[in-house]
Coordinates of C-alpha atoms in Angstrom, one line a residue:
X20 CA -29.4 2.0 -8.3
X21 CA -32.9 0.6 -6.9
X22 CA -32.7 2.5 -2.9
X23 CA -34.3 0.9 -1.0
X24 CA -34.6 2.5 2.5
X25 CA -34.0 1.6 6.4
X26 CA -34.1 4.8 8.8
X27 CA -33.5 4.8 12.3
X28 CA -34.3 8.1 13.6
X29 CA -33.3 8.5 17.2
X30 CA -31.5 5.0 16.7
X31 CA -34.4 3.5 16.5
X32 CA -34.7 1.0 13.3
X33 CA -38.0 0.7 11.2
X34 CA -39.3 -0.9 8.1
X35 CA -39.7 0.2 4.8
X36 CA -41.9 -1.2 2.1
X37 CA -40.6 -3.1 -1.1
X38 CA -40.7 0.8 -3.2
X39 CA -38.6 2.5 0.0
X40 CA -41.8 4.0 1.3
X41 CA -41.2 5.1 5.4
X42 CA -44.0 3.0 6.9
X43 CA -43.6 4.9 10.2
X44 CA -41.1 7.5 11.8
X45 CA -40.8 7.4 15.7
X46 CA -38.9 10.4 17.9
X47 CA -37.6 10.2 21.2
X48 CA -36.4 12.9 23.5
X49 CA -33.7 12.8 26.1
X50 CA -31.2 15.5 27.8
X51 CA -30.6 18.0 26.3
X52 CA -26.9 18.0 26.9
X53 CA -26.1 15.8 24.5
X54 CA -27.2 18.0 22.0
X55 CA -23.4 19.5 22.1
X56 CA -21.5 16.7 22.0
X57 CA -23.2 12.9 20.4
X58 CA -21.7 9.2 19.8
X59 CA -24.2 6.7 18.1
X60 CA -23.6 3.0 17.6
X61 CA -25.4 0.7 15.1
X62 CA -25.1 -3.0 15.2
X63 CA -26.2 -4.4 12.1
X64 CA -26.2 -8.1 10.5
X65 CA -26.3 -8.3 6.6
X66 CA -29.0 -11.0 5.5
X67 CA -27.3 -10.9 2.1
X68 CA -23.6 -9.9 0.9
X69 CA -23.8 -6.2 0.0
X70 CA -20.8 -4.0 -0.7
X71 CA -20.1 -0.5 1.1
X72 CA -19.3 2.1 -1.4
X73 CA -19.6 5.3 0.2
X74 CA -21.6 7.4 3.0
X75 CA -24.5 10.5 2.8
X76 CA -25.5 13.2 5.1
X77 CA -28.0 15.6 5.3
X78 CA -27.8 18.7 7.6
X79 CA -28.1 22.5 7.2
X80 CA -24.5 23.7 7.1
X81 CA -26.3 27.5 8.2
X82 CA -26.9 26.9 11.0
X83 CA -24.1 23.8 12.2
X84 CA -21.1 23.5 12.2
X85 CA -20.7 19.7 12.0
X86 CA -17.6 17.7 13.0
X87 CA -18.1 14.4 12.0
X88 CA -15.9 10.7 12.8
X89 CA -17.2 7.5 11.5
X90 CA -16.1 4.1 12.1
X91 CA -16.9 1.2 11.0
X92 CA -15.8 -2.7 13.1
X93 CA -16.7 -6.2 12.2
X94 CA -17.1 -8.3 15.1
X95 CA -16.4 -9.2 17.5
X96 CA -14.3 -6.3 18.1
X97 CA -10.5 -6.5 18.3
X98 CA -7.6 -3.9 17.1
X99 CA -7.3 -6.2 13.7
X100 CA -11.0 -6.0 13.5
X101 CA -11.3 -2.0 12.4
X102 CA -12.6 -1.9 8.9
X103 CA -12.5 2.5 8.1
X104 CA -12.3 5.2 10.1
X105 CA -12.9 8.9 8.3
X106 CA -13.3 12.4 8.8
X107 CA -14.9 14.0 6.3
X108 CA -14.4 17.9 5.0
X109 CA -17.4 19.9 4.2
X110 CA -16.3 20.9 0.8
X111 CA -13.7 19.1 0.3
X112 CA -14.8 15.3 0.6
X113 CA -18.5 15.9 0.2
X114 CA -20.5 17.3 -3.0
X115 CA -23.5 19.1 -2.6
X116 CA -26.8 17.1 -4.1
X117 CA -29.0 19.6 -2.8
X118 CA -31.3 19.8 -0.2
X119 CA -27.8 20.0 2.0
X120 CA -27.5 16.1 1.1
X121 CA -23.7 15.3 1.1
X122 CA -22.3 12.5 -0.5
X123 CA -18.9 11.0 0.3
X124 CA -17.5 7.9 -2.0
X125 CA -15.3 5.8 -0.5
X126 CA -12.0 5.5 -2.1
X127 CA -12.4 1.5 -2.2
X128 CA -14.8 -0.4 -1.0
X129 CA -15.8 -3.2 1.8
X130 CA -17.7 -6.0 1.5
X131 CA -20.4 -6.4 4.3
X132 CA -21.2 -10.5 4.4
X133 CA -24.4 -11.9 4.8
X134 CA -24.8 -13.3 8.8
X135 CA -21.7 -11.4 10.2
X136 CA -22.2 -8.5 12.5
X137 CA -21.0 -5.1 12.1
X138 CA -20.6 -2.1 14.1
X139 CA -21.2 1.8 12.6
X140 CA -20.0 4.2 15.3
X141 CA -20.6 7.9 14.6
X142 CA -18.7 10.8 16.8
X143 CA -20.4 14.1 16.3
X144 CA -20.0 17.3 17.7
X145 CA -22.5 20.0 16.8
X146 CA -20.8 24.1 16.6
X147 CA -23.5 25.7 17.4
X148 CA -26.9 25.7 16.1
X149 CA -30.2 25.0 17.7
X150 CA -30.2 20.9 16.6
X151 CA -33.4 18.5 17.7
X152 CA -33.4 16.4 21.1
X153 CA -31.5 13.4 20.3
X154 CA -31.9 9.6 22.1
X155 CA -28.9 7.7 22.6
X156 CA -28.6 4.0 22.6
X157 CA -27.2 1.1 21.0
X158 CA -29.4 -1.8 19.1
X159 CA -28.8 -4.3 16.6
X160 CA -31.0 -5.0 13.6
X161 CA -30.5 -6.5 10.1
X162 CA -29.7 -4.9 7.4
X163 CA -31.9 -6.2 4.7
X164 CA -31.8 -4.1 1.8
X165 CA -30.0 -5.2 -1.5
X166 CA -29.3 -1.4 -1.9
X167 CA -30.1 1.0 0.9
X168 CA -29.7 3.2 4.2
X169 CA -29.1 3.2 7.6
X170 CA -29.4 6.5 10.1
X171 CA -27.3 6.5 12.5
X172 CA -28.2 10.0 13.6
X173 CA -31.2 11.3 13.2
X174 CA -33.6 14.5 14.3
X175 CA -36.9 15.0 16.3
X176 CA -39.2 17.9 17.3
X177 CA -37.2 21.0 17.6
X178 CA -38.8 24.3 19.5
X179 CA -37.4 27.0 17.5
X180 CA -37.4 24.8 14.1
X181 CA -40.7 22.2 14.2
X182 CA -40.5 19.1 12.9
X183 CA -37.6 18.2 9.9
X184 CA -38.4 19.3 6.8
X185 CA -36.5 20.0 3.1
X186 CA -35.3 23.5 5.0
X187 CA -34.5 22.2 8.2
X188 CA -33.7 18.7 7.4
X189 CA -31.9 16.2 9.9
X190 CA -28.4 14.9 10.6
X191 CA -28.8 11.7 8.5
X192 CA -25.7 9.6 8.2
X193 CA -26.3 6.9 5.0
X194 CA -24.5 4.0 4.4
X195 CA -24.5 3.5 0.9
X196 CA -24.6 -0.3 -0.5
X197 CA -24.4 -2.3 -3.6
X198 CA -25.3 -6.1 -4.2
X199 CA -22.5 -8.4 -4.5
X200 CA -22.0 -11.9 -5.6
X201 CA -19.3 -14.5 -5.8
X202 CA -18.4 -15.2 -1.7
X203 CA -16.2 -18.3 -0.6
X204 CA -18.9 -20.5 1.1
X205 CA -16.5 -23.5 2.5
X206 CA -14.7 -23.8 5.5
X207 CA -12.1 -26.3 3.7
X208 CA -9.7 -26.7 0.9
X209 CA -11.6 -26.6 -2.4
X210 CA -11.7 -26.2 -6.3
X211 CA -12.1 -22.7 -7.4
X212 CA -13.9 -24.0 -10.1
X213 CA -16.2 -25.8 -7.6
X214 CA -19.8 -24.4 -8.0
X215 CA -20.6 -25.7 -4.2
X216 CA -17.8 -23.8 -3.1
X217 CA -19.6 -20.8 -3.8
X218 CA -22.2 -18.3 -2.5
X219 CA -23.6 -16.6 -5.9
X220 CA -21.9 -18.5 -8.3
X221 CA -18.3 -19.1 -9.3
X222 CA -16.6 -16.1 -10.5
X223 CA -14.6 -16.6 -13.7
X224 CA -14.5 -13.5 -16.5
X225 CA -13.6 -10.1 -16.6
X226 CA -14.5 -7.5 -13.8
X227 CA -16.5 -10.6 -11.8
X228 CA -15.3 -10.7 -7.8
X229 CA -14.1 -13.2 -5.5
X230 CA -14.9 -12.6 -2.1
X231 CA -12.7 -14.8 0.4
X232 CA -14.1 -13.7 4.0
X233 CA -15.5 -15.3 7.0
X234 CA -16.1 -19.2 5.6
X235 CA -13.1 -20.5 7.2
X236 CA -12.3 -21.2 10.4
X237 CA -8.3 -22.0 10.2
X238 CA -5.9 -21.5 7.2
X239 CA -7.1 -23.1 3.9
X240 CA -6.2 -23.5 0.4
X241 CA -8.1 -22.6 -2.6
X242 CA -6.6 -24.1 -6.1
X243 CA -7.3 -22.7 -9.2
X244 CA -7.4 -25.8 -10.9
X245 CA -8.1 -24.8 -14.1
X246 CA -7.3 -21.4 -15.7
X247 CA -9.5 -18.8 -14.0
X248 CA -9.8 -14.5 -14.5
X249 CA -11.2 -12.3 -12.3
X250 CA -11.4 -8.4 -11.7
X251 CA -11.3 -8.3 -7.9
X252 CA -9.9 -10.0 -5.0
X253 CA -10.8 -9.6 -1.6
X254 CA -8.8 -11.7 1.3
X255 CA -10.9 -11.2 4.9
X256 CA -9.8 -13.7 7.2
X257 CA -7.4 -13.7 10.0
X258 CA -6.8 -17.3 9.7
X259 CA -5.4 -16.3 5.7
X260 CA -5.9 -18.1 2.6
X261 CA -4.0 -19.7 0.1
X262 CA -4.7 -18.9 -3.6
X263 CA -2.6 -21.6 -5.5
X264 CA -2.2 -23.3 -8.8
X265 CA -1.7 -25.3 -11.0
X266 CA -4.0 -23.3 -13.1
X267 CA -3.3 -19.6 -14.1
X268 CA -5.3 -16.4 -12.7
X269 CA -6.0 -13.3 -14.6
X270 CA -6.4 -9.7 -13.1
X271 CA -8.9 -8.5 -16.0
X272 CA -11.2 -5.9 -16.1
X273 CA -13.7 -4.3 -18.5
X274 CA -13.5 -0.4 -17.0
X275 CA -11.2 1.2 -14.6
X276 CA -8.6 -0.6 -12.5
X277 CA -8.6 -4.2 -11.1
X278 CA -8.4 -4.9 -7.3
X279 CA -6.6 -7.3 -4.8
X280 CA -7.9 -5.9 -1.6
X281 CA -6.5 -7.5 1.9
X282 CA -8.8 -6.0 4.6
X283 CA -7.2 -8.3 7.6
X284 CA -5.2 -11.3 7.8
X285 CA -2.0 -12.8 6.2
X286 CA -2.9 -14.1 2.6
X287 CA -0.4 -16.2 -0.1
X288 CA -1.4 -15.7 -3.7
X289 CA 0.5 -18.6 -5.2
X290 CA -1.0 -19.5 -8.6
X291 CA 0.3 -18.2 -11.5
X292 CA -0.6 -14.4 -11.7
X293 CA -0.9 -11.7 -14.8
X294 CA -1.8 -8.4 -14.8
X295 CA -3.6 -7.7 -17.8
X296 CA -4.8 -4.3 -16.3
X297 CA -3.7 -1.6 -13.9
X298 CA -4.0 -3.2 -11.1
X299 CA -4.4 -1.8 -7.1
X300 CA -3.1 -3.8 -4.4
X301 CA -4.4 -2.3 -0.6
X302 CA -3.5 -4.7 2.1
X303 CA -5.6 -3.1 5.1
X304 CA -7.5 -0.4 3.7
X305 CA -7.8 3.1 4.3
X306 CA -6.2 5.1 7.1
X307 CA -6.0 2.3 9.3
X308 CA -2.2 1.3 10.5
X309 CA -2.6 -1.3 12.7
X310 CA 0.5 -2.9 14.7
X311 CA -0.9 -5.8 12.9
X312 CA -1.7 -4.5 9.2
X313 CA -1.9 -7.5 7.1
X314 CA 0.4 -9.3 4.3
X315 CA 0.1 -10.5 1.1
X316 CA 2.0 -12.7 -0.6
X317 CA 2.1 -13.1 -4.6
X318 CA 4.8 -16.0 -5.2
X319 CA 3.9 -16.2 -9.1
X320 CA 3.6 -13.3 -10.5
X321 CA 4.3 -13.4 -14.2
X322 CA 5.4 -10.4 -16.7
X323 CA 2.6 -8.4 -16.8
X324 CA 0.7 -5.1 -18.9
X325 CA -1.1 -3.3 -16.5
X326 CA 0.4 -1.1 -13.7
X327 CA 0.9 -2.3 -10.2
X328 CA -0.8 0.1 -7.8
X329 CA 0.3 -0.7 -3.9
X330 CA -2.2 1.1 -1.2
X331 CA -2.5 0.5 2.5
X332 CA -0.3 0.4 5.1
X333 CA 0.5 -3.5 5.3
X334 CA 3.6 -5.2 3.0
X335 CA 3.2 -7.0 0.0
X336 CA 5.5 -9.3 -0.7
X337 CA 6.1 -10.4 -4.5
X338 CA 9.2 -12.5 -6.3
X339 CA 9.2 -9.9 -8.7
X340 CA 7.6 -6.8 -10.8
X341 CA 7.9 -7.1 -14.5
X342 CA 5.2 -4.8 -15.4
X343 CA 4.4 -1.5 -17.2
X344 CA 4.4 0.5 -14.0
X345 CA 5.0 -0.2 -10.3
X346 CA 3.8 2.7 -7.7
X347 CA 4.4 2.3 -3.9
X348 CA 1.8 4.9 -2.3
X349 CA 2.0 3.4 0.6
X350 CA 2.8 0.6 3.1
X351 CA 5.8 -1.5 1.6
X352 CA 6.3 -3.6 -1.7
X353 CA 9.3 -6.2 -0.3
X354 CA 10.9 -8.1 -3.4
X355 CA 11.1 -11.9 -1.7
X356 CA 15.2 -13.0 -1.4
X357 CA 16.2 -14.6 -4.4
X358 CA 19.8 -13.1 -5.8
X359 CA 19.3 -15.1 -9.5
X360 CA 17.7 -13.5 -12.2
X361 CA 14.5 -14.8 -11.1
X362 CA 14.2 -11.9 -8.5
X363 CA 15.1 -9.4 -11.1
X364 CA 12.1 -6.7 -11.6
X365 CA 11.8 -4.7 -14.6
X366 CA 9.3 -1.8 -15.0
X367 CA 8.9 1.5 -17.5
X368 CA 7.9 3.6 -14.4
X369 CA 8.6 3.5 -10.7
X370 CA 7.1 5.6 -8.1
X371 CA 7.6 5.5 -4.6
X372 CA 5.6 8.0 -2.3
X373 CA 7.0 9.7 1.1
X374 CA 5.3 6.9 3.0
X375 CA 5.8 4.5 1.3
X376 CA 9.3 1.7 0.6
X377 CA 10.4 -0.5 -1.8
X378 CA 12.8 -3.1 -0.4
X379 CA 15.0 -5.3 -3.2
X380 CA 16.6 -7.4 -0.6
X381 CA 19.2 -8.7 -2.2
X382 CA 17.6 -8.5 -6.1
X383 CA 18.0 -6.1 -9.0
X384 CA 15.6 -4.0 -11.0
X385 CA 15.4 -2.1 -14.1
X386 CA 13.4 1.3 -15.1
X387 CA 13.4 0.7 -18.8
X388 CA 12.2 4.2 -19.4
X389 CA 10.9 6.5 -22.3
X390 CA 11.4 9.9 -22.2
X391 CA 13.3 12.1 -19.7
X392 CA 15.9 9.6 -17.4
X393 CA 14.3 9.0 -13.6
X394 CA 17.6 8.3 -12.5
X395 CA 18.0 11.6 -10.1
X396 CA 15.1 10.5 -8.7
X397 CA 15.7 7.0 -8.4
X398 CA 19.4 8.4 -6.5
X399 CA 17.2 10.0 -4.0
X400 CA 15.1 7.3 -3.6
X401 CA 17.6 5.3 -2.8
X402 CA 19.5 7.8 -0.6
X403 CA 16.2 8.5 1.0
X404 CA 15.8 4.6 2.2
X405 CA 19.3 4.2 3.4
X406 CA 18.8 6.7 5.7
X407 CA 20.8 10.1 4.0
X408 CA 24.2 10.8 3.1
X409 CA 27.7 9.7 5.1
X410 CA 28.6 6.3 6.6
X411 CA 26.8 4.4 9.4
X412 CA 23.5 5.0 7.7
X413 CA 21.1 1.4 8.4
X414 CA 18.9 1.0 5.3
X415 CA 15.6 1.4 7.5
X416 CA 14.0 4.5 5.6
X417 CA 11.3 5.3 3.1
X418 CA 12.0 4.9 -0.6
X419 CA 14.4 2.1 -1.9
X420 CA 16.2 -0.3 0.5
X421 CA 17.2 -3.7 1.0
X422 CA 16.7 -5.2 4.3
X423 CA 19.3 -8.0 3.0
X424 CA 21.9 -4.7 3.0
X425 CA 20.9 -3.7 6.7
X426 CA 21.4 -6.8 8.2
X427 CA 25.1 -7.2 6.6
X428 CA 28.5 -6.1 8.4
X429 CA 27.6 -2.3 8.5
X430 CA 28.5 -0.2 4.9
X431 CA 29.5 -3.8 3.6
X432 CA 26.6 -4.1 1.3
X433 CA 24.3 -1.5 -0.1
X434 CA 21.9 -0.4 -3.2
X435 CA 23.5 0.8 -6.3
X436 CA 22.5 2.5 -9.5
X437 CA 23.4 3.8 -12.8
X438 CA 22.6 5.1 -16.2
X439 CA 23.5 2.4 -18.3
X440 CA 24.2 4.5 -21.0
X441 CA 26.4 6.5 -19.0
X442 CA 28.7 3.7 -17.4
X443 CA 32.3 4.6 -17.4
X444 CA 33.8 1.4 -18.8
X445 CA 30.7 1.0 -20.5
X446 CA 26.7 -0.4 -20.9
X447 CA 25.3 -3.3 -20.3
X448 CA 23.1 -5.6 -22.7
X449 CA 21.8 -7.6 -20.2
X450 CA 21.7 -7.3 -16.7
X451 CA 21.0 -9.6 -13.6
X452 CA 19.4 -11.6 -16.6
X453 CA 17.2 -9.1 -18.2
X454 CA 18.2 -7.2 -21.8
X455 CA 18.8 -4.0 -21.4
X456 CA 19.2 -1.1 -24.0
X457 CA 20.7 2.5 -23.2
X458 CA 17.5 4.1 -21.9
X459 CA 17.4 2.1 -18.5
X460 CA 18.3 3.0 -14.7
X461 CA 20.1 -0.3 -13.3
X462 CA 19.2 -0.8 -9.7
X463 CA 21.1 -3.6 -7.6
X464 CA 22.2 -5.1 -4.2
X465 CA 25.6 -5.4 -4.1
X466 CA 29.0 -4.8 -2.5
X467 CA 29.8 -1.3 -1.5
X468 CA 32.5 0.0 -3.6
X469 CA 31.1 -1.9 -6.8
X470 CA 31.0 1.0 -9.1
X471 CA 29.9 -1.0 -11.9
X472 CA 27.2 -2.8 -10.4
X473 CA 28.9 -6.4 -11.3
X474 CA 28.4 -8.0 -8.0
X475 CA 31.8 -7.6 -7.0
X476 CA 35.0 -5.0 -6.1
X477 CA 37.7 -5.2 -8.2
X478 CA 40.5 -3.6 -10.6
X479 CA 37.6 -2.4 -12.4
X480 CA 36.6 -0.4 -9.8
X481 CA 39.6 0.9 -8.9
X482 CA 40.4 2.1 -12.3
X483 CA 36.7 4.2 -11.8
X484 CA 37.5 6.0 -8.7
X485 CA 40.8 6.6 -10.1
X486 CA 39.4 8.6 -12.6
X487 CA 37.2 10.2 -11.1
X488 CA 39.1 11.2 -7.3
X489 CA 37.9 14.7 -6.9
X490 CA 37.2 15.7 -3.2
X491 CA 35.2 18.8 -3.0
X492 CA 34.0 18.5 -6.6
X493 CA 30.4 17.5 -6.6
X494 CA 29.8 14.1 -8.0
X495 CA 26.2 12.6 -7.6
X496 CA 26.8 9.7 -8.8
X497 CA 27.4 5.8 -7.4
X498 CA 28.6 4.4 -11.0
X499 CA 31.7 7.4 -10.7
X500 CA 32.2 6.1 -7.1
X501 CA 30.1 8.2 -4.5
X502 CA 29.3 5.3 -2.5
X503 CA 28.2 7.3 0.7
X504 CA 25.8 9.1 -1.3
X505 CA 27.3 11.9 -0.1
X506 CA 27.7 13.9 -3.6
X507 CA 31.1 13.8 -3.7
X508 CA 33.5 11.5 -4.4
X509 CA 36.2 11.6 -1.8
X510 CA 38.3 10.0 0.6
X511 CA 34.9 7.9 2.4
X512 CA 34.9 6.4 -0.8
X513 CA 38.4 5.2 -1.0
X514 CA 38.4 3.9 2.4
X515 CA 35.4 1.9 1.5
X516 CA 37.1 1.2 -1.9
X517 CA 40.2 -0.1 -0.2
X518 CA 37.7 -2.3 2.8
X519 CA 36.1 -4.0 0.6
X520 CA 38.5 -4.5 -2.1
X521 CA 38.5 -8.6 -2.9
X522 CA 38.5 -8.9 -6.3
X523 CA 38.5 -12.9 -5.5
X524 CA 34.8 -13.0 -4.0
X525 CA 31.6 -14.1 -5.4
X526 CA 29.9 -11.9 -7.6
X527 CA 26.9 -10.5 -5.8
X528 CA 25.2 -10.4 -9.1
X529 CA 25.9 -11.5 -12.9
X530 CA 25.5 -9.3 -15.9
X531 CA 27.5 -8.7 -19.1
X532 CA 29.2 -5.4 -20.0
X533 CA 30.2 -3.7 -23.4
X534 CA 32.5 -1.3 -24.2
X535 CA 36.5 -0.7 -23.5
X536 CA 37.6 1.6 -20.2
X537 CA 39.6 4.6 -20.7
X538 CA 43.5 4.3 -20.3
X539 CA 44.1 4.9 -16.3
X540 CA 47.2 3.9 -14.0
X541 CA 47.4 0.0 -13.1
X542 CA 45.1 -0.6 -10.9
X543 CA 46.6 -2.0 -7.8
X544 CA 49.2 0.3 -7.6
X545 CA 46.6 3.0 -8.1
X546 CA 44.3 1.6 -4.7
X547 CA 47.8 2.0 -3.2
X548 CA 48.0 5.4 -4.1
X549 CA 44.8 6.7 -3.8
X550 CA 44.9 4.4 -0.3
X551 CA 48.2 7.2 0.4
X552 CA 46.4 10.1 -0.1
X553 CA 43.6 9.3 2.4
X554 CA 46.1 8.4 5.0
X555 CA 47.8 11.8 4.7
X556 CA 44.7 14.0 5.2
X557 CA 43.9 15.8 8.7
X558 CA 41.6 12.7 9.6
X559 CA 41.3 9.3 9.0
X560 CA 38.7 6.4 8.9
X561 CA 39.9 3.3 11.0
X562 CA 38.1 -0.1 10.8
X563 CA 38.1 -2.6 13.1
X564 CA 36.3 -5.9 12.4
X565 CA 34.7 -4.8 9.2
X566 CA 32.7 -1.8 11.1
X567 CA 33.3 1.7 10.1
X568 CA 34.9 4.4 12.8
X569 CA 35.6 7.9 11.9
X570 CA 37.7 9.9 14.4
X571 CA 39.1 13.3 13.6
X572 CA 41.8 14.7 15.9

């Protein structure tokens, strides 16, 4: 990378020459009670689009104990308007370059555009150590560089340790920068394809990026009029934009993963979208979790190859996942209502972090796996986002929900799941419109009390519990009837059985089953019975209007 240097020592900005040569270096004194305790504030203007990739520092960790916040705003300042805020770890975020110069990389990056202002705040608090006088103040400046620094603490004449030098350097904070092309330039609807549209050319191949920031002054639509790829996204614009079609866009890159980043705003990709690498998705970046977070939207996706990788703590919304991998670290992926097989996902791999949801309204999915069976997992994932074992549970938790089930009649509707191989009246070949094979976890929205994940609650049912009535035997399983998720399969289950018994309703879902079930009683009169032996135990569950009451005497 060709550095070339700004320094602001003091917080007071001067030029460098073309090579990075400091023309001068200027100190100021003030109180010396802000040695303990300093806040410095840059406001800078790029004159070009550059792109933030990470931070340095130089101090003597001997003699300081540094504790360090940074933060970084685009103005004019407002809560949506907070672009990172860190707290680097001596040792654990930083690596030593010597010379006690520290460099942290972000984890993703921000573009800075050209003629917008930006505000670098830096909180520091010194341990102890004898540090320079220091000189407070706030100024604006451009940032010219292509590649380059900014202080925004710096070090003057120190009694006890003279002037900054290699030993006693000073507290330099770096904002690290690469050039970047490729920056929606219109504050309209336009052509991708639409040279004028463009600052730095129009991005089309793999790895280029398309920038889509501060051009617009209301919503506007972009249309990918003829086939377009592209290796990174970025959507900055409270007012949102509109990526649509007819022509097809291509997540492609030539090393490492693609990127869709949303730093602010509400943004609806709607062209026709394939993965063709692992692919991260961050809609507002970082540790920032806003009240106001951002959304994306991504209305065609299309059966992909790469991995879907959702960061951030906003939601993206998607009318399905039918790609090699899907992991939720964070924030929410929300599958858009649909109920045909058009909402279906299907993935190899699903991972869903502690802080992090996946919500199927009311769609299916499939984990067509290799290897060991996720389905444990997947039953605690599930458990985990309706809220934990027993009735009355909401489906507002981390892990696998369905908003569509939490704003039914409470228990009425709920998440199910089962081996395929292992279904009692046996596996599907296809299922909510996708083939299926024995090595897949089935995942639907459905009526509680559909054992077999059909769509609706019926003799076939029934004829499950039947078999497999055993109070107090452990029973982990929704396909054998736990429908509580309790772990046993016991008389909650039969009350919810016998609720929501109507073998005459709509199938929540379609799918077609092989294989014979084993001999039982007749159904009904089974319900009946297994309805007696409920009624006869030393509590009972009474409903009233559809809604769940347990009393015990």
């Amino acid at each position: 990378m060709n550095r070339l240097v700004w320094l602001a020592c003091a917080m007071v900005l001067l030029p460098v020459s073309a090579k990075g040569e400091v023309v001068d270096l200027l100190f100021r004194p003030i109180d010396t009670a802000l040695r303990a305790n300093l806040q410095r504030s840059i406001h800078f203007r790029p004159i070009r689009d550059i792109e933030l990739t990470g931070l340095g520092l130089i101090f003597d960790p001997d003699t300081t104990i540094l504790g360090l916040d940074l933060t970084l705003w685009q103005q004019p300042a407002a809560s949506d308007d907070l672009l990172g805020t860190l707290t680097p770890r001596l040792g654990f975020d930083f690596s030593d370059l010597g010379l006690n110069r520290y460099v942290f990389k972000f984890p993703e990056s921000l573009i800075l555009e050209q003629g917008r202002t930006y505000t670098y705040l830096a909180d520091t608090s010194f341990g102890h150590g004898e540090w320079p006088t220091q000189f407070a103040e706030t100024q604006q400046a451009p940032f010219m560089t292509i590649s380059g620094s900014l202080t925004v603490l710096g070090a003057g004449h120190s009694a006890t340790q003279g002037p900054p030098s290699a030993e006693h350097p000073p507290l330099l904070v770096e904002i690290v920068t690469d050039p970047v092309e490729s920056v929606w330039d219109a504050d309209g609807n336009g052509n991708w394809s639409s040279t004028e549209n463009w600052r730095g050319g129009t991005p089309n191949g793999s790895s280029t990026t398309a920038i889509f920031g501060g051009a617009i002054t209301q919503p506007r639509v972009v249309s990918v009029n003829v086939p377009m790829t592209v290796g990174r996204m970025d959507l900055n614009n409270a007012h949102g934009y509109t990526i649509a079609g007819p022509g097809s866009l291509t997540i492609a890159t030539t090393d490492g993963p693609a990127e869709i980043n949303v730093v602010k705003g509400n943004h609806t990709i709607g062209a026709s979208l394939t993965l063709s690498a692992d692919t991260i998705v961050t809609v507002a970046r970082r540790d920032i979790d806003p009240p106001n977070a951002g959304t994306l939207s991504l209305t065609g996706m299309a059966a992909s190859t790469g991995t879907l990788v959702k960061e951030g703590a906003g939601t993206l919304t998607i009318n399905n996942v039918r790609a090699s991998g899907l992991s939720v670290n964070w924030g929410a992926v929300t599958v858009a209502p649909n109920g045909t097989p058009a909402g279906t996902s299907v993935v190899r791999a699903l991972t869903i972090n502690e802080r992090a949801k996946l919500d199927l309204t009311d769609n299916g999915a499939v984990i067509d796996y290799t290897g060991a069976s996720p389905v444990a997992t997947i039953r605690q994932q599930i458990r985990n986002g309706r809220g934990g074992p027993g009735l009355g549970k909401t489906w507002n938790g981390q892990g696998i929900t369905s908003s569509a089930a939490a704003a039914a009649d409470p228990e009425s509707r709920s998440v199910a799941y089962a081996e395929n191989s292992s279904l009692p009246l046996g596996p599907y070949t296809s299922f909510r419109g996708q083939p299926v094979d024995g090595t897949a976890v089935l995942i639907t929205y459905t009526r509680t009390g559909d054992a077999n994940l059909d769509g609706v609650v019926n003799d076939n049912d029934v004829t499950i519990v039947g078999a497999t009535y055993l109070p107090g035997v452990p029973q982990p399983h929704w396909a054998l009837g736990d429908f509580d998720y309790d772990g046993f399969i016991d008389e909650d289950d039969v009350t919810l059985l016998g609720v929501f018994y109507d073998p005459s309703a709509v199938p929540e879902s379609q799918a077609l089953t092989v294989g014979t079930a084993t001999a039982v009683p007749e159904p009904a009169s089974l319900l009946m019975l297994l309805l007696a032996l409920t009624a006869a135990l030393p509590w009972s569950a009474k409903w009233t209007s559809g809604k769940a009451l347990r009393t015990r005497p």
